[in-house]
Short mmCIF file of C-alpha atoms in Angstrom, two decimals:
data_model
loop_
_atom_site.label_atom_id
_atom_site.label_comp_id
_atom_site.label_asym_id
_atom_site.label_seq_id
_atom_site.Cartn_x
_atom_site.Cartn_y
_atom_site.Cartn_z
CA MET U 1 -3.40 15.24 32.41
CA SER U 2 -0.61 15.92 29.90
CA PRO U 3 -1.44 17.14 26.38
CA ILE U 4 -0.46 13.73 24.94
CA ASP U 5 -2.64 11.85 27.44
CA ARG U 6 -5.54 14.19 26.74
CA ILE U 7 -5.30 13.61 22.96
CA LEU U 8 -5.01 9.84 23.30
CA ASP U 9 -7.88 9.74 25.78
CA LYS U 10 -9.98 11.68 23.31
CA ALA U 11 -9.19 9.24 20.51
CA LEU U 12 -9.88 6.20 22.70
CA ARG U 13 -13.28 7.64 23.57
CA GLY U 14 -14.07 7.59 19.86
CA GLU U 15 -13.70 11.31 19.26
CA ARG U 16 -11.74 12.67 16.30
CA ILE U 17 -8.42 14.37 16.78
CA ASP U 18 -7.59 17.32 14.53
CA THR U 19 -4.44 18.14 12.60
CA ASP U 20 -2.98 20.35 15.36
CA GLU U 21 -3.36 17.46 17.81
CA CYS U 22 -1.84 15.17 15.23
CA VAL U 23 1.25 17.39 15.02
CA THR U 24 1.47 17.36 18.81
CA LEU U 25 1.60 13.58 18.72
CA PHE U 26 4.39 13.71 16.10
CA GLU U 27 6.38 16.02 18.39
CA THR U 28 6.41 13.61 21.34
CA ASP U 29 9.00 10.90 22.02
CA GLN U 30 6.48 8.79 23.98
CA ILE U 31 6.39 6.19 21.24
CA GLU U 32 5.35 3.22 23.38
CA LYS U 33 2.38 5.19 24.73
CA LEU U 34 1.31 5.99 21.17
CA GLY U 35 1.69 2.36 20.22
CA ALA U 36 -0.43 1.18 23.12
CA ALA U 37 -3.24 3.55 22.16
CA ALA U 38 -3.03 2.56 18.49
CA ASN U 39 -3.18 -1.10 19.47
CA GLN U 40 -6.34 -0.50 21.52
CA LEU U 41 -7.97 1.25 18.57
CA MET U 42 -6.91 -1.57 16.24
CA GLN U 43 -8.57 -4.08 18.60
CA LYS U 44 -11.86 -2.20 18.32
CA TRP U 45 -11.80 -2.92 14.60
CA HIS U 46 -10.25 -6.39 14.95
CA PRO U 47 -10.94 -7.95 18.35
CA GLU U 48 -9.65 -11.42 17.43
CA PRO U 49 -5.90 -12.03 17.90
CA VAL U 50 -5.45 -12.62 14.17
CA SER U 51 -2.99 -10.92 11.84
CA THR U 52 -3.62 -11.28 8.14
CA PHE U 53 -1.41 -11.40 5.05
CA VAL U 54 -1.98 -11.82 1.34
CA ILE U 55 0.01 -14.01 -0.98
CA GLY U 56 0.84 -11.74 -3.90
CA ARG U 57 3.42 -10.84 -6.44
CA ASN U 58 4.68 -7.54 -7.78
CA VAL U 59 4.90 -7.63 -11.57
CA ASN U 60 6.78 -4.58 -12.84
CA TYR U 61 5.65 -4.67 -16.47
CA THR U 62 7.78 -1.71 -17.59
CA ASN U 63 10.52 0.44 -16.16
CA ILE U 64 10.26 3.14 -18.84
CA CYS U 65 9.03 6.33 -17.23
CA ASP U 66 8.82 10.00 -18.19
CA THR U 67 8.01 11.30 -14.69
CA TYR U 68 11.65 11.28 -13.53
CA CYS U 69 11.06 11.19 -9.77
CA ARG U 70 14.25 12.13 -7.92
CA PHE U 71 13.64 9.49 -5.28
CA CYS U 72 13.20 6.56 -7.72
CA ALA U 73 16.07 4.20 -8.54
CA PHE U 74 13.93 1.89 -10.68
CA TYR U 75 12.89 3.91 -13.71
CA ARG U 76 14.72 4.29 -17.03
CA ALA U 77 14.02 7.24 -19.36
CA PRO U 78 12.37 6.66 -22.71
CA GLY U 79 15.03 5.59 -25.17
CA SER U 80 17.27 4.02 -22.54
CA LYS U 81 18.97 0.76 -23.52
CA GLU U 82 18.04 -0.52 -20.09
CA GLY U 83 14.31 0.14 -20.57
CA TYR U 84 11.93 -2.76 -21.01
CA VAL U 85 8.32 -3.79 -21.44
CA LEU U 86 7.66 -7.36 -20.38
CA PRO U 87 6.20 -9.62 -23.08
CA ASP U 88 2.65 -10.71 -22.29
CA GLU U 89 3.74 -14.35 -22.04
CA VAL U 90 6.26 -13.48 -19.31
CA ILE U 91 3.53 -11.72 -17.36
CA PHE U 92 1.23 -14.73 -17.76
CA GLN U 93 4.02 -17.03 -16.53
CA LYS U 94 4.57 -14.85 -13.44
CA ILE U 95 0.84 -14.96 -12.65
CA GLN U 96 0.73 -18.74 -13.06
CA GLU U 97 3.70 -19.11 -10.71
CA THR U 98 1.87 -16.95 -8.16
CA ILE U 99 -1.28 -19.08 -8.40
CA ASP U 100 0.83 -22.24 -8.08
CA VAL U 101 1.92 -21.22 -4.56
CA GLY U 102 -1.59 -20.23 -3.46
CA GLY U 103 -1.37 -16.57 -4.47
CA THR U 104 -4.47 -14.49 -5.09
CA GLU U 105 -3.21 -10.98 -5.86
CA ILE U 106 -1.13 -9.35 -8.60
CA LEU U 107 0.27 -5.90 -7.93
CA MET U 108 1.16 -4.95 -11.51
CA GLN U 109 2.90 -1.58 -11.63
CA GLY U 110 5.46 0.19 -13.75
CA GLY U 111 6.61 3.55 -14.99
CA THR U 112 4.50 6.13 -16.80
CA ASN U 113 5.50 4.80 -20.20
CA PRO U 114 4.56 7.26 -23.01
CA GLU U 115 5.14 4.57 -25.66
CA LEU U 116 2.21 2.37 -24.55
CA PRO U 117 -1.29 3.17 -25.88
CA PHE U 118 -4.35 2.93 -23.67
CA SER U 119 -5.37 -0.24 -25.53
CA TYR U 120 -2.21 -1.94 -24.24
CA TYR U 121 -3.62 -1.90 -20.69
CA THR U 122 -7.19 -2.90 -21.53
CA ASP U 123 -6.04 -5.69 -23.90
CA LEU U 124 -3.56 -7.02 -21.35
CA LEU U 125 -6.12 -7.06 -18.54
CA ARG U 126 -8.67 -8.86 -20.69
CA ALA U 127 -6.07 -11.45 -21.68
CA ILE U 128 -5.09 -11.95 -18.04
CA LYS U 129 -8.72 -12.38 -16.90
CA GLU U 130 -9.42 -14.79 -19.76
CA ARG U 131 -6.54 -17.02 -18.62
CA PHE U 132 -6.79 -16.41 -14.88
CA PRO U 133 -10.39 -15.47 -14.02
CA ASN U 134 -9.88 -15.81 -10.24
CA ILE U 135 -6.76 -13.67 -9.84
CA THR U 136 -7.28 -10.25 -8.31
CA MET U 137 -5.62 -7.43 -10.22
CA HIS U 138 -4.72 -4.91 -7.53
CA SER U 139 -2.67 -2.92 -9.98
CA PHE U 140 -1.33 0.36 -11.39
CA SER U 141 -1.19 3.67 -9.54
CA PRO U 142 -2.83 7.08 -9.95
CA ALA U 143 0.20 8.29 -11.95
CA GLU U 144 -0.21 5.37 -14.38
CA ILE U 145 -3.95 5.98 -14.67
CA LEU U 146 -3.29 9.63 -15.51
CA LYS U 147 -0.78 8.52 -18.16
CA MET U 148 -3.45 6.23 -19.59
CA GLN U 149 -5.78 9.23 -19.82
CA GLU U 150 -3.03 11.26 -21.52
CA VAL U 151 -2.61 8.65 -24.29
CA SER U 152 -6.34 7.80 -24.59
CA ASP U 153 -7.31 10.24 -27.34
CA GLY U 154 -9.48 12.51 -25.28
CA LEU U 155 -11.22 10.23 -22.80
CA SER U 156 -12.21 11.75 -19.46
CA LEU U 157 -10.65 10.45 -16.24
CA GLU U 158 -13.93 8.73 -15.34
CA GLN U 159 -14.14 7.07 -18.75
CA VAL U 160 -10.57 5.78 -18.41
CA VAL U 161 -11.17 4.42 -14.93
CA ARG U 162 -14.47 2.77 -15.98
CA GLU U 163 -12.90 1.15 -19.04
CA ILE U 164 -9.86 -0.14 -17.18
CA HIS U 165 -12.14 -1.47 -14.43
CA GLU U 166 -14.40 -3.20 -16.95
CA ALA U 167 -11.33 -4.70 -18.64
CA GLY U 168 -10.29 -6.44 -15.43
CA LEU U 169 -8.74 -4.00 -12.94
CA ASP U 170 -10.26 -5.02 -9.60
CA SER U 171 -8.60 -2.70 -7.11
CA LEU U 172 -6.31 0.34 -7.16
CA PRO U 173 -3.23 0.48 -4.84
CA GLY U 174 -2.20 3.74 -3.25
CA GLY U 175 1.28 4.11 -4.67
CA GLY U 176 2.52 7.55 -5.62
CA ALA U 177 0.86 9.40 -2.78
CA GLU U 178 4.25 10.17 -1.18
CA ILE U 179 3.16 13.28 0.75
CA LEU U 180 -0.17 14.77 -0.24
CA ASP U 181 1.05 18.35 -0.18
CA ASP U 182 2.32 20.22 -3.20
CA ARG U 183 5.33 21.84 -1.53
CA THR U 184 6.98 18.47 -0.98
CA ARG U 185 5.66 17.02 -4.23
CA ARG U 186 7.26 19.81 -6.28
CA LYS U 187 10.53 19.19 -4.50
CA ILE U 188 10.69 15.45 -5.12
CA SER U 189 8.88 15.05 -8.45
CA ARG U 190 7.82 18.11 -10.41
CA LEU U 191 6.10 16.07 -13.16
CA LYS U 192 4.11 13.63 -11.00
CA GLY U 193 1.16 15.90 -10.51
CA SER U 194 -0.45 17.62 -7.58
CA TRP U 195 -1.89 15.96 -4.51
CA ARG U 196 -5.28 16.78 -6.00
CA ASP U 197 -4.45 14.79 -9.15
CA TRP U 198 -3.69 11.70 -7.02
CA MET U 199 -6.86 12.13 -5.01
CA ASP U 200 -9.03 12.71 -8.08
CA VAL U 201 -7.99 9.30 -9.44
CA MET U 202 -8.77 7.65 -6.10
CA GLN U 203 -12.14 9.29 -5.71
CA THR U 204 -13.07 8.41 -9.29
CA ALA U 205 -12.12 4.79 -8.58
CA HIS U 206 -14.42 4.86 -5.55
CA LYS U 207 -17.22 6.32 -7.65
CA VAL U 208 -17.04 3.52 -10.24
CA GLY U 209 -17.03 0.85 -7.54
CA MET U 210 -13.37 0.02 -6.96
CA ASN U 211 -11.78 -0.30 -3.53
CA THR U 212 -8.35 1.29 -3.09
CA THR U 213 -5.59 1.69 -0.56
CA ALA U 214 -3.75 4.81 0.59
CA THR U 215 -0.07 5.23 1.38
CA MET U 216 2.25 7.80 2.90
CA VAL U 217 6.02 8.00 2.53
CA ILE U 218 7.98 9.87 5.17
CA GLY U 219 11.60 11.00 5.04
CA PHE U 220 11.54 13.54 2.22
CA GLY U 221 12.17 16.45 4.54
CA GLU U 222 8.43 17.10 4.83
CA LEU U 223 7.06 19.17 7.70
CA LEU U 224 5.15 17.46 10.49
CA GLU U 225 2.20 19.65 9.53
CA GLU U 226 2.39 18.17 6.03
CA ARG U 227 2.20 14.64 7.37
CA ALA U 228 -0.89 15.64 9.36
CA LEU U 229 -2.43 17.33 6.33
CA HIS U 230 -1.80 14.21 4.24
CA MET U 231 -3.78 12.10 6.68
CA GLU U 232 -6.53 14.73 6.95
CA ARG U 233 -6.99 14.65 3.17
CA VAL U 234 -7.20 10.86 3.16
CA ARG U 235 -9.69 10.88 6.04
CA THR U 236 -11.87 13.50 4.33
CA ALA U 237 -11.94 11.56 1.06
CA GLN U 238 -12.91 8.42 2.93
CA ASP U 239 -15.73 10.31 4.70
CA GLU U 240 -17.02 11.46 1.31
CA CYS U 241 -16.90 7.97 -0.17
CA LEU U 242 -18.82 6.44 2.73
CA ALA U 243 -21.34 9.28 2.77
CA ASN U 244 -22.07 8.95 -0.96
CA GLY U 245 -23.19 5.36 -0.64
CA TYR U 246 -20.90 4.01 -3.36
CA SER U 247 -20.58 0.26 -3.79
CA SER U 248 -16.89 0.80 -3.07
CA LYS U 249 -15.76 0.84 0.56
CA GLY U 250 -13.13 3.41 -0.39
CA PHE U 251 -9.70 3.06 1.18
CA LEU U 252 -9.55 -0.44 2.62
CA ALA U 253 -6.09 0.08 4.09
CA PHE U 254 -3.48 2.65 4.92
CA ILE U 255 0.22 1.85 4.52
CA PRO U 256 2.90 4.28 5.69
CA TRP U 257 6.51 3.59 4.83
CA THR U 258 9.89 5.30 4.66
CA PHE U 259 11.86 6.84 1.81
CA GLN U 260 14.73 4.60 0.69
CA PRO U 261 17.55 6.89 -0.52
CA ASP U 262 20.14 4.48 -1.92
CA ASN U 263 20.82 4.72 -5.67
CA THR U 264 18.47 7.67 -6.07
CA ASN U 265 19.04 11.33 -6.97
CA MET U 266 17.90 12.40 -3.50
CA LYS U 267 20.23 12.17 -0.56
CA ALA U 268 18.61 11.94 2.84
CA GLU U 269 19.06 10.28 6.20
CA ARG U 270 17.16 7.05 6.53
CA VAL U 271 14.13 7.39 8.80
CA SER U 272 14.69 5.56 12.07
CA PRO U 273 12.57 2.55 13.06
CA GLU U 274 11.27 4.60 16.00
CA GLU U 275 10.00 7.38 13.72
CA TYR U 276 8.38 4.82 11.44
CA LEU U 277 6.58 3.12 14.35
CA LYS U 278 5.48 6.47 15.70
CA THR U 279 4.05 7.42 12.30
CA LEU U 280 2.24 4.12 12.03
CA ALA U 281 0.68 4.50 15.48
CA ILE U 282 -0.41 8.10 14.83
CA SER U 283 -1.94 7.02 11.51
CA ARG U 284 -4.10 4.45 13.26
CA ILE U 285 -5.11 7.01 15.89
CA PHE U 286 -5.95 9.74 13.36
CA LEU U 287 -7.53 7.71 10.54
CA ASP U 288 -10.62 6.53 12.38
CA ASN U 289 -12.54 5.53 9.25
CA ILE U 290 -10.02 3.12 7.64
CA PRO U 291 -10.21 -0.46 8.92
CA ASN U 292 -6.88 -1.96 7.99
CA PHE U 293 -3.24 -0.94 8.45
CA GLN U 294 -0.39 -2.76 6.79
CA ALA U 295 3.14 -3.38 8.02
CA SER U 296 5.94 -2.14 5.77
CA TRP U 297 8.43 -4.93 6.34
CA VAL U 298 9.80 -4.38 2.80
CA THR U 299 11.38 -1.08 3.85
CA MET U 300 11.87 -1.68 7.59
CA GLY U 301 12.77 -5.36 7.75
CA PRO U 302 11.00 -8.38 9.23
CA GLU U 303 11.77 -7.66 12.88
CA ILE U 304 10.31 -4.16 12.76
CA GLY U 305 7.47 -5.63 10.71
CA LYS U 306 6.77 -7.91 13.65
CA LEU U 307 6.68 -4.92 16.04
CA THR U 308 4.07 -3.18 13.86
CA LEU U 309 1.51 -5.74 15.01
CA SER U 310 1.52 -4.02 18.41
CA TYR U 311 1.59 -0.48 16.97
CA GLY U 312 -1.77 -0.48 15.21
CA CYS U 313 -1.27 -2.93 12.35
CA ASN U 314 -3.65 -5.81 11.85
CA ASP U 315 -2.11 -6.86 8.57
CA PHE U 316 1.39 -8.00 7.53
CA GLY U 317 0.85 -6.99 3.93
CA SER U 318 1.93 -9.13 1.01
CA THR U 319 4.45 -11.96 0.93
CA MET U 320 5.59 -10.12 -2.22
CA ILE U 321 7.06 -13.01 -4.19
CA GLU U 322 8.75 -10.47 -6.45
CA GLU U 323 9.54 -6.79 -5.93
CA ASN U 324 11.87 -4.54 -7.91
CA VAL U 325 11.07 -0.88 -7.20
CA VAL U 326 11.86 -0.48 -3.52
CA SER U 327 14.68 -3.02 -3.72
CA ALA U 328 16.34 -0.88 -6.44
CA ALA U 329 16.63 1.84 -3.77
CA GLY U 330 18.46 -0.35 -1.33
CA ALA U 331 15.69 -2.15 0.57
CA THR U 332 16.60 -5.85 0.38
CA HIS U 333 14.26 -7.43 2.88
CA LYS U 334 12.56 -10.59 1.65
CA VAL U 335 9.91 -12.58 3.46
CA ASN U 336 8.36 -15.77 2.18
CA ILE U 337 5.18 -17.48 3.29
CA GLU U 338 6.89 -19.68 5.90
CA SER U 339 8.69 -16.78 7.55
CA THR U 340 5.55 -14.66 7.41
CA LEU U 341 3.75 -17.29 9.48
CA ARG U 342 6.67 -17.49 11.89
CA LEU U 343 6.94 -13.71 12.40
CA ILE U 344 3.21 -13.33 13.00
CA ARG U 345 3.27 -16.16 15.55
CA GLU U 346 6.31 -14.66 17.29
CA ALA U 347 4.31 -11.44 17.65
CA GLY U 348 1.71 -13.46 19.59
CA LYS U 349 -0.88 -13.48 16.80
CA ILE U 350 -2.61 -16.14 14.76
CA PRO U 351 -1.68 -15.83 11.07
CA ALA U 352 -4.44 -15.90 8.45
CA GLN U 353 -4.29 -15.63 4.68
CA ARG U 354 -6.66 -13.03 3.23
CA ASP U 355 -7.76 -11.80 -0.18
CA THR U 356 -7.48 -8.24 -1.47
CA LYS U 357 -10.81 -7.31 0.13
CA TYR U 358 -9.58 -8.56 3.52
CA ASN U 359 -11.82 -11.61 3.51
CA ILE U 360 -10.03 -14.38 5.43
CA LEU U 361 -9.33 -17.43 3.26
CA LYS U 362 -7.38 -19.64 5.63
CA VAL U 363 -6.49 -19.49 9.33
CA PHE U 364 -3.18 -21.08 10.35
CA ASN U 365 -4.11 -22.07 13.87
CA ASP U 366 -2.55 -24.81 16.03
CA GLU U 367 -4.85 -27.49 14.58
CA HIS U 368 -3.82 -26.48 11.08
CA ILE U 369 -0.13 -26.73 12.07
CA ARG U 370 -0.67 -30.22 13.48
CA VAL U 371 -2.42 -31.41 10.30
CA GLU U 372 0.40 -29.96 8.16
CA ARG U 373 3.06 -31.67 10.33
CA ASP U 374 1.25 -35.04 10.18
CA PHE U 375 0.92 -34.77 6.42
CA ILE U 376 4.67 -34.05 6.02
CA MET U 377 5.61 -36.98 8.29
CA GLN U 378 3.35 -39.37 6.37
CA ASN U 379 4.84 -38.34 3.04
#
């Protein structure tokens, strides 16, 4: 048995692979074999031939940022004439538009804006929840939470996370993880904080009862060992959350994607679709305690997004009615609800709308299609 077959057989038996074995998988070019194993492991979690998606919207409330990441084309420095903070009424309008098309999730994220006090975030969340009590605020990032702590007049990280949660933050997305190793982090963003800073925010969110997601961005020139270490740190944190008996289920999903170099201060070769699919498959194989894996069609395009559903993904992610950060770096892929349904069906799966906690809200099966068609013909 080859080393690759031995590692995959071990994972399929339900045994954990270690970081050295993870690196071995990254070194192989047997991508289809990795995808087949990842798909089998996905089916253990999700035996039904259903692929989910969430109807959500990115609301980028500010582009003012004092972190100055080299790989970001979205931010504007404090004082820039191109900097903005969206008026509350504009944010409310965007949320209403999302609800009007059946949306359930708002991914509100921005820069680390030093001009906004902590009360800005708590007041805004309370105002949103007062107007839209059923919308799920899956918002901010660890870097933004740490900026909130910085401007909070001495609150601890746990106090900040508790207060923002009580004000209306339901769930914390995993943005800003990039690579959870400080060698790469220092290279791409000296001011963004250590990998430990990112993880401290996530583990504090778990402690106070919030679910989160985790991400990984490849293509920064990171070592394969650093990719493996990133996943090991996520897996360990998830183990700790589940062992502590928190009301949170920890990381509900893992989402790898690729660095988009256009219009940024970092020049790099775009990661190939094959390398992305390999990374996705290895993530599913290695991260045996995270139930959901999302496609990154925003960076890779709809057709590769469709392929992810046979490389370990059970979820197509968000329809993302609006997105400004990744698109500023040259990713221009847009998918609406209709094309999401089509792509999932073309992959041989049944599409289903979910909420942020991965509860299925609506299954678009053949009977549903027939009812929709009859309704359109009658009207």
